[in-house]
mmCIF file of C-alpha atoms and ligand atoms in Angstrom:
data_model
loop_
_atom_site.group_PDB
_atom_site.id
_atom_site.type_symbol
_atom_site.label_atom_id
_atom_site.label_comp_id
_atom_site.label_asym_id
_atom_site.label_seq_id
_atom_site.Cartn_x
_atom_site.Cartn_y
_atom_site.Cartn_z
ATOM 1 C CA MET T 1 -1.619 -12.079 -4.916
ATOM 2 C CA GLY T 2 -3.382 -8.637 -5.499
ATOM 3 C CA GLY T 3 -3.824 -7.963 -9.293
ATOM 4 C CA TRP T 4 -3.692 -4.223 -8.556
ATOM 5 C CA ALA T 5 0.399 -5.104 -8.638
ATOM 6 C CA LEU T 6 0.370 -7.030 -11.524
ATOM 7 C CA GLY T 7 -1.402 -4.087 -13.174
ATOM 8 C CA LEU T 8 1.778 -2.173 -12.787
ATOM 9 C CA GLY T 9 3.779 -3.612 -15.377
ATOM 10 C CA LEU T 10 6.645 -3.803 -13.429
ATOM 11 C CA GLY T 11 7.856 -6.908 -15.450
ATOM 12 C CA SER T 12 9.516 -8.974 -13.010
ATOM 13 C CA ALA T 13 9.581 -11.580 -11.007
ATOM 14 C CA ALA T 14 8.001 -11.109 -7.485
ATOM 15 C CA LEU T 15 9.896 -8.800 -5.302
ATOM 16 C CA PRO T 16 11.926 -9.963 -1.963
ATOM 17 C CA PRO T 17 9.149 -8.483 1.188
ATOM 18 C CA PHE T 18 9.802 -5.063 2.795
ATOM 19 C CA GLN T 19 9.658 -6.518 6.220
ATOM 20 C CA ILE T 20 9.429 -4.947 9.471
ATOM 21 C CA THR T 21 9.770 -6.109 13.016
ATOM 22 C CA ILE T 22 7.498 -6.264 15.371
ATOM 23 C CA GLU T 23 9.056 -5.957 19.160
ATOM 24 C CA SER T 24 7.984 -6.218 22.492
ATOM 25 C CA SER T 25 9.449 -2.808 23.156
ATOM 26 C CA SER T 26 9.424 0.481 21.965
ATOM 27 C CA PRO T 27 9.540 1.637 19.310
ATOM 28 C CA TYR T 28 7.272 -1.519 18.798
ATOM 29 C CA TYR T 29 7.521 -2.368 15.270
ATOM 30 C CA MET T 30 10.841 -1.714 13.675
ATOM 31 C CA PRO T 31 10.819 0.395 11.333
ATOM 32 C CA ALA T 32 8.711 2.532 13.114
ATOM 33 C CA SER T 33 7.974 4.336 9.772
ATOM 34 C CA ALA T 34 9.141 3.175 6.942
ATOM 35 C CA THR T 35 8.817 4.331 2.685
ATOM 36 C CA VAL T 36 8.413 1.341 0.187
ATOM 37 C CA SER T 37 6.906 1.787 -3.212
ATOM 38 C CA ALA T 38 3.722 0.603 -4.629
ATOM 39 C CA GLY T 39 3.773 -2.899 -4.894
ATOM 40 C CA VAL T 40 6.676 -4.112 -2.768
ATOM 41 C CA PRO T 41 5.605 -6.850 -0.864
ATOM 42 C CA ILE T 42 5.926 -6.014 2.786
ATOM 43 C CA GLN T 43 6.113 -8.364 5.670
ATOM 44 C CA TRP T 44 5.988 -8.648 8.889
ATOM 45 C CA ASP T 45 7.837 -11.370 10.266
ATOM 46 C CA ASN T 46 7.122 -11.418 14.791
ATOM 47 C CA PRO T 47 9.743 -13.137 16.513
ATOM 48 C CA THR T 48 8.136 -12.003 20.014
ATOM 49 C CA ALA T 49 6.831 -13.581 22.698
ATOM 50 C CA SER T 50 3.293 -12.421 22.399
ATOM 51 C CA HIS T 51 -0.003 -12.167 19.961
ATOM 52 C CA HIS T 52 0.588 -9.216 17.997
ATOM 53 C CA THR T 53 -2.831 -8.182 14.732
ATOM 54 C CA VAL T 54 -0.960 -5.468 12.023
ATOM 55 C CA THR T 55 -3.851 -3.315 11.685
ATOM 56 C CA HIS T 56 -4.310 -0.229 9.450
ATOM 57 C CA ASP T 57 -6.187 3.066 11.545
ATOM 58 C CA GLY T 58 -9.467 2.984 8.961
ATOM 59 C CA CYS T 59 -10.456 -0.303 10.117
ATOM 60 C CA GLU T 60 -12.170 0.906 13.857
ATOM 61 C CA LEU T 61 -11.622 4.848 12.428
ATOM 62 C CA ASP T 62 -13.950 4.810 8.929
ATOM 63 C CA GLY T 63 -13.775 1.789 7.955
ATOM 64 C CA SER T 64 -11.508 2.797 4.568
ATOM 65 C CA CYS T 65 -9.586 -0.556 6.341
ATOM 66 C CA ALA T 66 -6.256 -0.954 3.679
ATOM 67 C CA PHE T 67 -5.150 -4.193 5.847
ATOM 68 C CA ASP T 68 -5.734 -6.189 8.667
ATOM 69 C CA SER T 69 -3.411 -9.073 9.904
ATOM 70 C CA GLY T 70 -5.729 -10.482 13.286
ATOM 71 C CA SER T 71 -3.000 -12.372 15.309
ATOM 72 C CA VAL T 72 0.198 -12.694 14.654
ATOM 73 C CA ALA T 73 1.148 -15.915 16.228
ATOM 74 C CA PRO T 74 5.000 -16.096 18.231
ATOM 75 C CA ASN T 75 7.556 -16.348 15.554
ATOM 76 C CA GLY T 76 4.055 -16.203 12.312
ATOM 77 C CA SER T 77 4.200 -13.196 10.168
ATOM 78 C CA PHE T 78 1.975 -10.475 8.036
ATOM 79 C CA ALA T 79 2.893 -10.090 4.226
ATOM 80 C CA LEU T 80 0.575 -7.789 1.975
ATOM 81 C CA PRO T 81 1.390 -8.032 -1.646
ATOM 82 C CA GLY T 82 1.813 -4.525 -1.956
ATOM 83 C CA LEU T 83 -0.237 -1.829 -1.074
ATOM 84 C CA PRO T 84 -1.662 1.854 -3.658
ATOM 85 C CA PRO T 85 -0.097 5.112 -2.891
ATOM 86 C CA GLY T 86 -0.124 6.220 0.113
ATOM 87 C CA ARG T 87 -0.352 7.177 3.964
ATOM 88 C CA TYR T 88 -0.907 4.187 6.022
ATOM 89 C CA PRO T 89 -1.086 4.565 9.917
ATOM 90 C CA TYR T 90 -1.503 1.213 11.291
ATOM 91 C CA HIS T 91 -1.337 -0.259 15.081
ATOM 92 C CA CYS T 92 -1.948 -3.317 17.218
ATOM 93 C CA THR T 93 -5.335 -4.077 18.692
ATOM 94 C CA LEU T 94 -3.962 -5.980 20.829
ATOM 95 C CA HIS T 95 -1.742 -2.827 22.534
ATOM 96 C CA PRO T 96 -3.323 0.414 21.221
ATOM 97 C CA ILE T 97 0.346 1.809 22.538
ATOM 98 C CA MET T 98 2.173 -0.270 19.192
ATOM 99 C CA ARG T 99 2.093 2.293 16.529
ATOM 100 C CA GLY T 100 3.737 1.839 13.084
ATOM 101 C CA PHE T 101 3.573 4.006 9.935
ATOM 102 C CA LEU T 102 3.828 3.577 6.255
ATOM 103 C CA THR T 103 4.137 5.591 3.559
ATOM 104 C CA VAL T 104 4.039 3.754 0.143
ATOM 105 C CA THR T 105 5.195 5.918 -2.751
ATOM 106 C CA ASP T 106 4.145 6.136 -6.882
ATOM 107 C CA PRO T 107 6.633 3.338 -8.093
ATOM 108 C CA ALA T 108 8.057 5.679 -11.228
ATOM 109 C CA PRO T 109 7.944 9.439 -10.216
ATOM 110 C CA LEU T 110 4.117 11.200 -12.012
ATOM 111 C CA PRO T 111 4.529 15.464 -13.772
ATOM 112 C CA SER T 112 3.315 16.997 -10.541
ATOM 113 C CA PRO T 113 0.334 18.611 -11.920
ATOM 114 C CA THR T 114 -0.597 22.421 -12.232
HETATM 115 CU CU1 CU M 201 0.998 -5.659 20.081
#
């Protein structure tokens, strides 16, 4: 478990993960565009017959690699304990046509800076 999530002080037991299903046809990641709150675990399930990855675009673009599942076997899954707020385009390194987008929002609204 990541210390980052624990640092939120939510004081709750482990949250149920937000689940994304890998599919062998479009949109490939279901839902392809997902929005979750910071600190919420995220889990990708692979019920297809092929290996896939869940790889943040930054892993290859600029080294800002937020997550990379490596090869996820059929009937396997990949889980993250939660991510800092931000926008995370990701893809499958084995099938570059597979693309998803994750938006992580602040757990509580903060006063907007002036
Ligand atoms: Cu794939």
